[in-house]
């Protein structure tokens, strides 16, 4: 007869996590000083950057950011366009806009110091339960839990949760496990427990191939004991990701590559808000083809009629809930002056001026195609 499942030994798990993390953690530019007594601003910035982004990618962004905005005050005083420019390529641009706005509120309401208080932190834009847990545990040493994708996976394996991880009841259970664990840890080491959990999820308890023989928690993990770690966490099947065809126009005032071209700024709220782009939009069922789609979009967005010319590039990109293929074309104005109807602003700029504006990754690829096109044309 098999033994009844043992309850999780939280104090032991927490102690082992701390010891393992001290030995195996990767060096990161924000891991300066002991977890629990770090600069709250640096913890905040790094944790917001690390949401949806690999730590290896975050490092360079973090260094540039902290060199330019070393304090909450410096960020609060910065121009939003510069903030977005430094965020360019990280995606989920609402995170950058919220950091900027929240920094201004921290200066106005808290004298430029992040409050060590759950309720006050949650009142700031862009700060949710995860970020609160990270700031309170890693900067202030408070035994507050956090839950990200790595922590959810490790905890659902440790506790062998067999309900889908997306369900509200499972999420509630995970928060309660995370809280019990961080509170069972050694005093003032909540930051190390949380960071250790995340690091273990990144390096050992990975989604597809958990390396249980190398895991410091192997003898305490219910899923590993039962041999079901590969089936945890249980997830609901994903819906198929939609794939959209999207058009963009590089509208030249005169001769392509030599004259100015038109860029438009996206409305500040919504996806990629505040970034600049080559105007255009999604192919709709009523559009006979991409060229017709582009002419319609430019008319709706800028009140201009255009003639569409040669294709420039096709760019594929995956966002979290959909994928796109972006088709960029040369174009020229036929009638009308640009008006900011469906965009926040517009500018005629030279190709060499584009680096000064923040663009989404897709449009950066169009810029590179334009630079190559010009070099070829100039015989360089
Ligand atoms: S024993 Fe395996 S499944 Fe369990 S926490 Fe460690 S790596 Fe993950």
Tab-separated table of C-alpha atoms and ligand atoms in Angstrom:
chain	number	residue	atom	x	y	z
A	1	UNK	CA	0.000	0.000	0.000
A	2	UNK	CA	1.382	3.388	-0.905
A	3	UNK	CA	1.936	5.904	1.885
A	4	UNK	CA	-0.449	8.838	2.265
A	5	UNK	CA	0.945	11.993	0.657
A	6	UNK	CA	3.026	13.941	3.121
A	7	UNK	CA	2.094	17.610	3.603
A	8	UNK	CA	4.622	20.033	2.243
A	9	UNK	CA	7.427	20.791	4.661
A	10	UNK	CA	7.483	24.551	4.097
A	11	UNK	CA	10.282	25.489	6.543
A	12	UNK	CA	12.543	22.860	5.007
A	13	UNK	CA	11.651	23.873	1.425
A	14	UNK	CA	12.315	27.537	2.227
A	15	UNK	CA	15.691	26.791	3.862
A	16	UNK	CA	16.814	24.630	0.933
A	17	UNK	CA	15.682	27.199	-1.604
A	18	UNK	CA	17.695	29.928	0.110
A	19	UNK	CA	20.820	27.752	0.284
A	20	UNK	CA	20.454	26.629	-3.335
A	21	UNK	CA	19.797	30.147	-4.582
A	22	UNK	CA	22.864	31.552	-2.814
A	23	UNK	CA	25.011	29.019	-4.614
A	24	UNK	CA	23.416	28.866	-8.056
A	25	UNK	CA	21.792	32.205	-8.817
A	26	UNK	CA	22.833	33.969	-11.986
A	27	UNK	CA	24.602	37.294	-11.599
A	28	UNK	CA	22.201	40.065	-12.633
A	29	UNK	CA	22.842	43.802	-12.533
A	30	UNK	CA	19.950	44.363	-10.107
A	31	UNK	CA	21.091	41.605	-7.744
A	32	UNK	CA	23.405	43.953	-5.948
A	33	UNK	CA	23.242	43.714	-2.201
A	34	UNK	CA	21.288	41.098	-0.294
A	35	UNK	CA	17.723	40.269	-1.394
A	36	UNK	CA	15.646	41.954	1.280
A	37	UNK	CA	17.648	45.176	1.400
A	38	UNK	CA	17.982	46.290	-2.199
A	39	UNK	CA	17.188	49.626	-3.815
A	40	UNK	CA	13.349	49.495	-4.129
A	41	UNK	CA	13.451	51.490	-7.369
A	42	UNK	CA	15.919	49.032	-8.970
A	43	UNK	CA	13.808	46.065	-7.828
A	44	UNK	CA	10.697	47.712	-9.254
A	45	UNK	CA	12.249	48.498	-12.647
A	46	UNK	CA	13.855	45.061	-13.019
A	47	UNK	CA	10.692	43.200	-12.056
A	48	UNK	CA	8.514	45.195	-14.438
A	49	UNK	CA	11.024	44.651	-17.247
A	50	UNK	CA	11.240	40.936	-16.469
A	51	UNK	CA	7.496	40.375	-16.865
A	52	UNK	CA	7.047	38.540	-20.190
A	53	UNK	CA	10.766	38.956	-20.985
A	54	UNK	CA	13.800	36.699	-20.491
A	55	UNK	CA	16.294	37.878	-17.861
A	56	UNK	CA	19.147	37.636	-20.384
A	57	UNK	CA	17.358	40.222	-22.529
A	58	UNK	CA	16.409	42.401	-19.584
A	59	UNK	CA	19.991	42.972	-18.415
A	60	UNK	CA	21.064	45.344	-21.191
A	61	UNK	CA	17.787	47.274	-21.000
A	62	UNK	CA	18.119	47.566	-17.233
A	63	UNK	CA	21.679	48.915	-17.440
A	64	UNK	CA	20.746	51.530	-20.038
A	65	UNK	CA	17.651	52.517	-18.078
A	66	UNK	CA	19.459	52.920	-14.763
A	67	UNK	CA	22.263	54.911	-16.422
A	68	UNK	CA	19.711	57.331	-17.855
A	69	UNK	CA	17.109	57.278	-15.026
A	70	UNK	CA	19.067	56.346	-11.896
A	71	UNK	CA	16.338	57.504	-9.501
A	72	UNK	CA	12.566	57.764	-9.277
A	73	UNK	CA	12.944	61.553	-9.630
A	74	UNK	CA	14.967	61.231	-12.841
A	75	UNK	CA	12.298	58.987	-14.341
A	76	UNK	CA	9.475	61.252	-13.183
A	77	UNK	CA	11.069	64.252	-14.908
A	78	UNK	CA	11.797	62.446	-18.178
A	79	UNK	CA	9.887	62.943	-21.396
A	80	UNK	CA	7.564	60.005	-22.162
A	81	UNK	CA	8.991	59.705	-25.678
A	82	UNK	CA	12.468	59.160	-24.263
A	83	UNK	CA	11.099	56.594	-21.816
A	84	UNK	CA	9.433	54.697	-24.675
A	85	UNK	CA	12.605	54.937	-26.751
A	86	UNK	CA	14.605	53.221	-23.981
A	87	UNK	CA	11.886	50.556	-23.778
A	88	UNK	CA	11.897	50.015	-27.548
A	89	UNK	CA	11.986	46.281	-28.321
A	90	UNK	CA	10.885	45.087	-24.857
A	91	UNK	CA	7.208	45.039	-25.860
A	92	UNK	CA	4.109	45.574	-23.719
A	93	UNK	CA	4.677	49.308	-23.790
A	94	UNK	CA	1.944	49.999	-21.232
A	95	UNK	CA	4.550	48.822	-18.707
A	96	UNK	CA	6.835	51.749	-19.605
A	97	UNK	CA	4.021	54.290	-19.604
A	98	UNK	CA	2.855	53.037	-16.209
A	99	UNK	CA	6.388	53.136	-14.751
A	100	UNK	CA	6.705	56.741	-15.885
A	101	UNK	CA	3.319	57.785	-14.480
A	102	UNK	CA	3.860	55.857	-11.254
A	103	UNK	CA	7.275	57.528	-10.769
A	104	UNK	CA	5.560	60.925	-10.998
A	105	UNK	CA	3.023	59.838	-8.369
A	106	UNK	CA	5.773	58.492	-6.095
A	107	UNK	CA	7.461	61.903	-6.262
A	108	UNK	CA	4.193	63.791	-5.685
A	109	UNK	CA	2.754	61.575	-2.966
A	110	UNK	CA	5.684	59.798	-1.311
A	111	UNK	CA	8.615	62.216	-1.594
A	112	UNK	CA	10.295	60.110	-4.284
A	113	UNK	CA	10.555	56.945	-2.139
A	114	UNK	CA	8.569	53.835	-2.928
A	115	UNK	CA	6.299	53.090	0.038
A	116	UNK	CA	6.928	49.863	1.985
A	117	UNK	CA	3.206	49.274	2.131
A	118	UNK	CA	1.004	46.869	0.130
A	119	UNK	CA	-2.013	49.167	-0.194
A	120	UNK	CA	0.012	52.238	-1.181
A	121	UNK	CA	1.983	50.241	-3.762
A	122	UNK	CA	-1.156	48.691	-5.267
A	123	UNK	CA	-2.555	52.205	-5.778
A	124	UNK	CA	0.247	52.990	-8.265
A	125	UNK	CA	-0.377	52.362	-11.981
A	126	UNK	CA	1.071	49.123	-13.325
A	127	UNK	CA	1.829	47.674	-9.890
A	128	UNK	CA	-0.110	44.472	-9.270
A	129	UNK	CA	0.139	41.693	-6.717
A	130	UNK	CA	3.262	40.222	-8.304
A	131	UNK	CA	5.238	43.468	-8.278
A	132	UNK	CA	4.091	44.251	-4.746
A	133	UNK	CA	5.400	40.875	-3.563
A	134	UNK	CA	8.705	41.445	-5.349
A	135	UNK	CA	9.254	44.959	-3.968
A	136	UNK	CA	8.174	44.180	-0.409
A	137	UNK	CA	10.201	40.979	-0.140
A	138	UNK	CA	13.327	41.936	-2.095
A	139	UNK	CA	13.675	45.571	-1.086
A	140	UNK	CA	12.071	45.640	2.355
A	141	UNK	CA	12.526	42.067	3.618
A	142	UNK	CA	8.794	41.590	4.238
A	143	UNK	CA	7.388	38.035	4.103
A	144	UNK	CA	5.089	38.791	1.161
A	145	UNK	CA	4.506	36.188	-1.564
A	146	UNK	CA	4.710	36.556	-5.325
A	147	UNK	CA	3.458	34.419	-8.157
A	148	UNK	CA	4.783	34.463	-11.698
A	149	UNK	CA	4.833	31.712	-14.329
A	150	UNK	CA	7.944	30.063	-12.837
A	151	UNK	CA	6.607	30.109	-9.285
A	152	UNK	CA	3.233	28.738	-10.369
A	153	UNK	CA	4.936	25.827	-12.111
A	154	UNK	CA	7.262	24.971	-9.204
A	155	UNK	CA	4.508	25.188	-6.592
A	156	UNK	CA	2.003	23.169	-8.610
A	157	UNK	CA	4.626	20.434	-8.923
A	158	UNK	CA	5.699	20.580	-5.290
A	159	UNK	CA	2.078	20.293	-4.153
A	160	UNK	CA	1.049	18.094	-7.110
A	161	UNK	CA	-1.992	20.221	-8.006
A	162	UNK	CA	-4.158	18.354	-10.490
A	163	UNK	CA	-6.633	21.113	-11.454
A	164	UNK	CA	-6.026	23.478	-14.396
A	165	UNK	CA	-3.720	26.276	-13.396
A	166	UNK	CA	-5.963	28.876	-15.088
A	167	UNK	CA	-8.878	28.192	-12.710
A	168	UNK	CA	-9.577	30.777	-10.035
A	169	UNK	CA	-9.600	28.152	-7.261
A	170	UNK	CA	-6.162	26.861	-8.341
A	171	UNK	CA	-4.787	30.377	-8.446
A	172	UNK	CA	-6.098	31.017	-4.970
A	173	UNK	CA	-4.457	27.840	-3.730
A	174	UNK	CA	-1.168	28.828	-5.370
A	175	UNK	CA	-1.216	32.237	-3.656
A	176	UNK	CA	-1.864	30.542	-0.365
A	177	UNK	CA	1.018	28.075	-0.927
A	178	UNK	CA	3.332	30.942	-1.915
A	179	UNK	CA	2.359	32.861	1.220
A	180	UNK	CA	2.835	29.861	3.522
A	181	UNK	CA	6.219	29.166	1.998
A	182	UNK	CA	7.584	32.701	2.251
A	183	UNK	CA	6.327	33.019	5.818
A	184	UNK	CA	7.954	29.716	6.785
A	185	UNK	CA	11.347	30.936	5.595
A	186	UNK	CA	14.155	32.243	7.765
A	187	UNK	CA	13.478	35.733	9.152
A	188	UNK	CA	14.366	38.557	6.715
A	189	UNK	CA	15.024	36.089	3.907
A	190	UNK	CA	11.681	36.378	2.151
A	191	UNK	CA	13.400	37.991	-0.828
A	192	UNK	CA	15.750	35.040	-1.195
A	193	UNK	CA	12.914	32.531	-0.908
A	194	UNK	CA	10.907	34.288	-3.642
A	195	UNK	CA	13.902	34.851	-5.880
A	196	UNK	CA	15.059	31.259	-5.294
A	197	UNK	CA	11.659	29.922	-6.359
A	198	UNK	CA	11.785	31.936	-9.575
A	199	UNK	CA	15.387	30.963	-10.267
A	200	UNK	CA	14.668	27.275	-9.639
A	201	UNK	CA	11.788	27.509	-12.127
A	202	UNK	CA	14.091	29.122	-14.699
A	203	UNK	CA	17.075	26.828	-14.310
A	204	UNK	CA	15.905	23.449	-12.965
A	205	UNK	CA	12.132	23.059	-12.771
A	206	UNK	CA	11.715	24.091	-16.409
A	207	UNK	CA	8.420	23.707	-18.300
A	208	UNK	CA	9.239	20.740	-20.542
A	209	UNK	CA	12.117	18.929	-18.866
A	210	UNK	CA	12.396	19.428	-15.103
A	211	UNK	CA	15.829	18.255	-13.955
A	212	UNK	CA	14.632	16.520	-10.780
A	213	UNK	CA	17.951	14.759	-10.009
A	214	UNK	CA	19.583	18.206	-9.782
A	215	UNK	CA	16.756	19.729	-7.737
A	216	UNK	CA	17.350	20.562	-4.054
A	217	UNK	CA	13.661	19.832	-3.374
A	218	UNK	CA	13.422	16.437	-5.073
A	219	UNK	CA	12.659	14.460	-1.892
A	220	UNK	CA	10.053	17.024	-0.818
A	221	UNK	CA	8.221	17.320	-4.151
A	222	UNK	CA	4.936	15.425	-4.402
A	223	UNK	CA	4.794	15.405	-8.212
A	224	UNK	CA	8.350	14.022	-8.451
A	225	UNK	CA	7.579	11.361	-5.836
A	226	UNK	CA	4.546	10.281	-7.858
A	227	UNK	CA	6.354	10.539	-11.186
A	228	UNK	CA	3.847	13.025	-12.619
A	229	UNK	CA	6.059	16.142	-12.775
A	230	UNK	CA	5.858	16.218	-16.594
A	231	UNK	CA	2.040	16.437	-16.335
A	232	UNK	CA	2.148	19.389	-13.921
A	233	UNK	CA	0.991	22.057	-14.056
A	234	UNK	CA	-2.273	20.937	-15.627
A	235	UNK	CA	-3.325	23.449	-18.273
A	236	UNK	CA	-6.456	23.913	-20.337
A	237	UNK	CA	-5.857	23.485	-24.069
A	238	UNK	CA	-5.055	26.799	-25.732
A	239	UNK	CA	-7.303	28.306	-28.343
A	240	UNK	CA	-5.767	28.687	-31.781
A	241	UNK	CA	-3.905	31.958	-32.095
A	242	UNK	CA	-5.442	34.203	-34.762
A	243	UNK	CA	-3.161	35.371	-37.548
A	244	UNK	CA	-3.823	38.774	-39.139
A	245	UNK	CA	-2.563	40.314	-42.361
A	246	UNK	CA	-1.585	43.934	-41.710
A	247	UNK	CA	-0.429	46.650	-44.111
A	248	UNK	CA	1.860	49.645	-43.648
A	249	UNK	CA	2.710	52.509	-46.010
A	250	UNK	CA	5.990	54.347	-46.284
A	251	UNK	CA	4.583	57.514	-47.840
A	252	UNK	CA	7.301	59.617	-49.500
A	253	UNK	CA	6.751	63.328	-50.014
A	254	UNK	CA	8.787	63.147	-53.219
A	255	UNK	CA	11.378	60.728	-54.526
A	256	UNK	CA	11.678	57.506	-52.473
A	257	UNK	CA	14.751	57.427	-50.151
A	258	UNK	CA	15.653	61.053	-50.909
A	259	UNK	CA	12.572	62.939	-49.709
A	260	UNK	CA	10.828	62.979	-46.350
A	261	UNK	CA	8.475	60.214	-45.325
A	262	UNK	CA	5.409	60.150	-43.134
A	263	UNK	CA	5.247	58.552	-39.690
A	264	UNK	CA	2.242	58.498	-37.363
A	265	UNK	CA	2.022	58.205	-33.602
A	266	UNK	CA	-0.333	55.664	-32.080
A	267	UNK	CA	-2.910	56.917	-29.578
A	268	UNK	CA	-1.468	56.900	-26.068
A	269	UNK	CA	-3.924	54.378	-24.689
A	270	UNK	CA	-4.083	50.874	-26.080
A	271	UNK	CA	-1.576	48.507	-27.567
A	272	UNK	CA	1.847	50.009	-28.431
A	273	UNK	CA	0.402	53.324	-27.211
A	274	UNK	CA	2.548	56.417	-27.829
A	275	UNK	CA	4.904	54.625	-30.222
A	276	UNK	CA	5.473	55.787	-33.791
A	277	UNK	CA	4.779	53.649	-36.832
A	278	UNK	CA	4.327	53.588	-40.565
A	279	UNK	CA	0.591	54.144	-40.932
A	280	UNK	CA	-1.666	51.340	-42.102
A	281	UNK	CA	-3.840	48.656	-40.576
A	282	UNK	CA	-5.463	45.263	-40.644
A	283	UNK	CA	-6.842	43.593	-43.768
A	284	UNK	CA	-10.635	43.384	-43.353
A	285	UNK	CA	-12.906	40.845	-45.094
A	286	UNK	CA	-14.347	43.614	-47.313
A	287	UNK	CA	-10.884	44.635	-48.597
A	288	UNK	CA	-10.309	43.077	-52.061
A	289	UNK	CA	-6.532	43.036	-51.527
A	290	UNK	CA	-3.649	44.472	-49.482
A	291	UNK	CA	-3.318	47.581	-51.658
A	292	UNK	CA	-7.011	48.435	-51.261
A	293	UNK	CA	-6.705	47.822	-47.520
A	294	UNK	CA	-3.777	50.230	-47.290
A	295	UNK	CA	-5.544	52.968	-49.248
A	296	UNK	CA	-8.611	52.639	-47.011
A	297	UNK	CA	-6.540	52.666	-43.809
A	298	UNK	CA	-4.588	55.789	-44.787
A	299	UNK	CA	-7.807	57.574	-45.720
A	300	UNK	CA	-9.367	56.646	-42.344
A	301	UNK	CA	-6.293	57.343	-40.239
A	302	UNK	CA	-4.870	60.440	-41.928
A	303	UNK	CA	-7.546	61.691	-44.336
A	304	UNK	CA	-5.202	61.285	-47.325
A	305	UNK	CA	-5.480	59.515	-50.649
A	306	UNK	CA	-2.332	57.630	-51.642
A	307	UNK	CA	-1.005	55.676	-54.598
A	308	UNK	CA	0.579	52.415	-53.461
A	309	UNK	CA	3.867	51.381	-55.090
A	310	UNK	CA	6.348	48.525	-54.753
A	311	UNK	CA	6.479	46.228	-51.731
A	312	UNK	CA	9.323	46.874	-49.262
A	313	UNK	CA	9.243	43.984	-46.810
A	314	UNK	CA	7.094	41.367	-45.122
A	315	UNK	CA	7.531	41.094	-41.379
A	316	UNK	CA	6.117	38.305	-39.238
A	317	UNK	CA	5.611	38.875	-35.528
A	318	UNK	CA	3.923	37.022	-32.661
A	319	UNK	CA	2.189	38.977	-29.906
A	320	UNK	CA	0.794	37.242	-26.829
A	321	UNK	CA	-2.676	36.551	-28.255
A	322	UNK	CA	-2.252	36.827	-32.016
A	323	UNK	CA	0.275	36.806	-34.824
A	324	UNK	CA	0.645	39.185	-37.716
A	325	UNK	CA	2.270	39.353	-41.103
A	326	UNK	CA	2.985	42.998	-41.838
A	327	UNK	CA	3.219	43.971	-45.517
A	328	UNK	CA	5.015	47.279	-46.075
A	329	UNK	CA	4.750	49.209	-49.348
A	330	UNK	CA	6.191	52.372	-50.816
A	331	UNK	CA	3.502	54.982	-51.404
A	332	UNK	CA	3.034	58.616	-52.434
A	333	UNK	CA	0.350	61.160	-51.577
A	334	UNK	CA	-2.257	61.788	-54.249
A	335	UNK	CA	-4.665	64.073	-52.491
A	336	UNK	CA	-4.994	65.787	-49.120
A	337	UNK	CA	-2.662	66.754	-46.313
A	338	UNK	CA	-2.168	64.440	-43.318
A	339	UNK	CA	-4.603	64.964	-40.453
A	340	UNK	CA	-4.470	63.233	-37.054
A	341	UNK	CA	-7.840	61.471	-37.343
A	342	UNK	CA	-7.055	57.933	-36.209
A	343	UNK	CA	-3.616	58.687	-34.762
A	344	UNK	CA	-2.286	60.972	-32.033
A	345	UNK	CA	0.170	62.886	-34.257
A	346	UNK	CA	2.104	62.671	-37.511
A	347	UNK	CA	5.415	63.999	-38.900
A	348	UNK	CA	7.298	64.227	-42.173
A	349	UNK	CA	10.833	63.073	-41.351
A	350	UNK	CA	14.008	61.993	-43.121
A	351	UNK	CA	15.054	58.366	-43.128
A	352	UNK	CA	18.059	59.240	-40.953
A	353	UNK	CA	15.776	60.914	-38.361
A	354	UNK	CA	13.853	57.724	-37.591
A	355	UNK	CA	16.277	56.572	-34.890
A	356	UNK	CA	15.107	59.417	-32.676
A	357	UNK	CA	11.576	57.982	-32.400
A	358	UNK	CA	10.379	54.889	-30.507
A	359	UNK	CA	9.006	52.253	-32.922
A	360	UNK	CA	7.573	48.758	-32.399
A	361	UNK	CA	9.839	45.861	-33.384
A	362	UNK	CA	7.927	45.268	-36.631
A	363	UNK	CA	8.452	48.837	-37.824
A	364	UNK	CA	12.126	48.728	-36.838
A	365	UNK	CA	12.470	45.875	-39.324
A	366	UNK	CA	10.867	48.014	-42.019
A	367	UNK	CA	13.349	50.788	-41.164
A	368	UNK	CA	16.230	48.341	-41.631
A	369	UNK	CA	14.771	47.257	-45.004
A	370	UNK	CA	14.570	50.927	-46.015
A	371	UNK	CA	18.172	51.555	-44.967
A	372	UNK	CA	19.287	48.541	-46.989
A	373	UNK	CA	17.174	49.673	-49.943
A	374	UNK	CA	18.775	53.074	-49.895
A	375	UNK	CA	22.287	51.615	-49.608
A	376	UNK	CA	21.619	49.381	-52.622
A	377	UNK	CA	20.226	52.263	-54.590
A	378	UNK	CA	23.253	54.392	-53.764
A	379	UNK	CA	25.521	51.493	-54.798
A	380	UNK	CA	27.100	51.174	-51.320
B	1	LIG	S1	11.725	17.748	-7.998
B	1	LIG	FE1	11.463	18.102	-10.154
B	1	LIG	S2	9.337	18.693	-10.402
B	1	LIG	FE2	9.796	18.866	-8.245
B	1	LIG	S3	10.367	20.993	-7.945
B	1	LIG	FE3	12.262	19.870	-8.324
B	1	LIG	S4	12.595	19.990	-10.551
B	1	LIG	FE4	10.466	20.582	-10.139
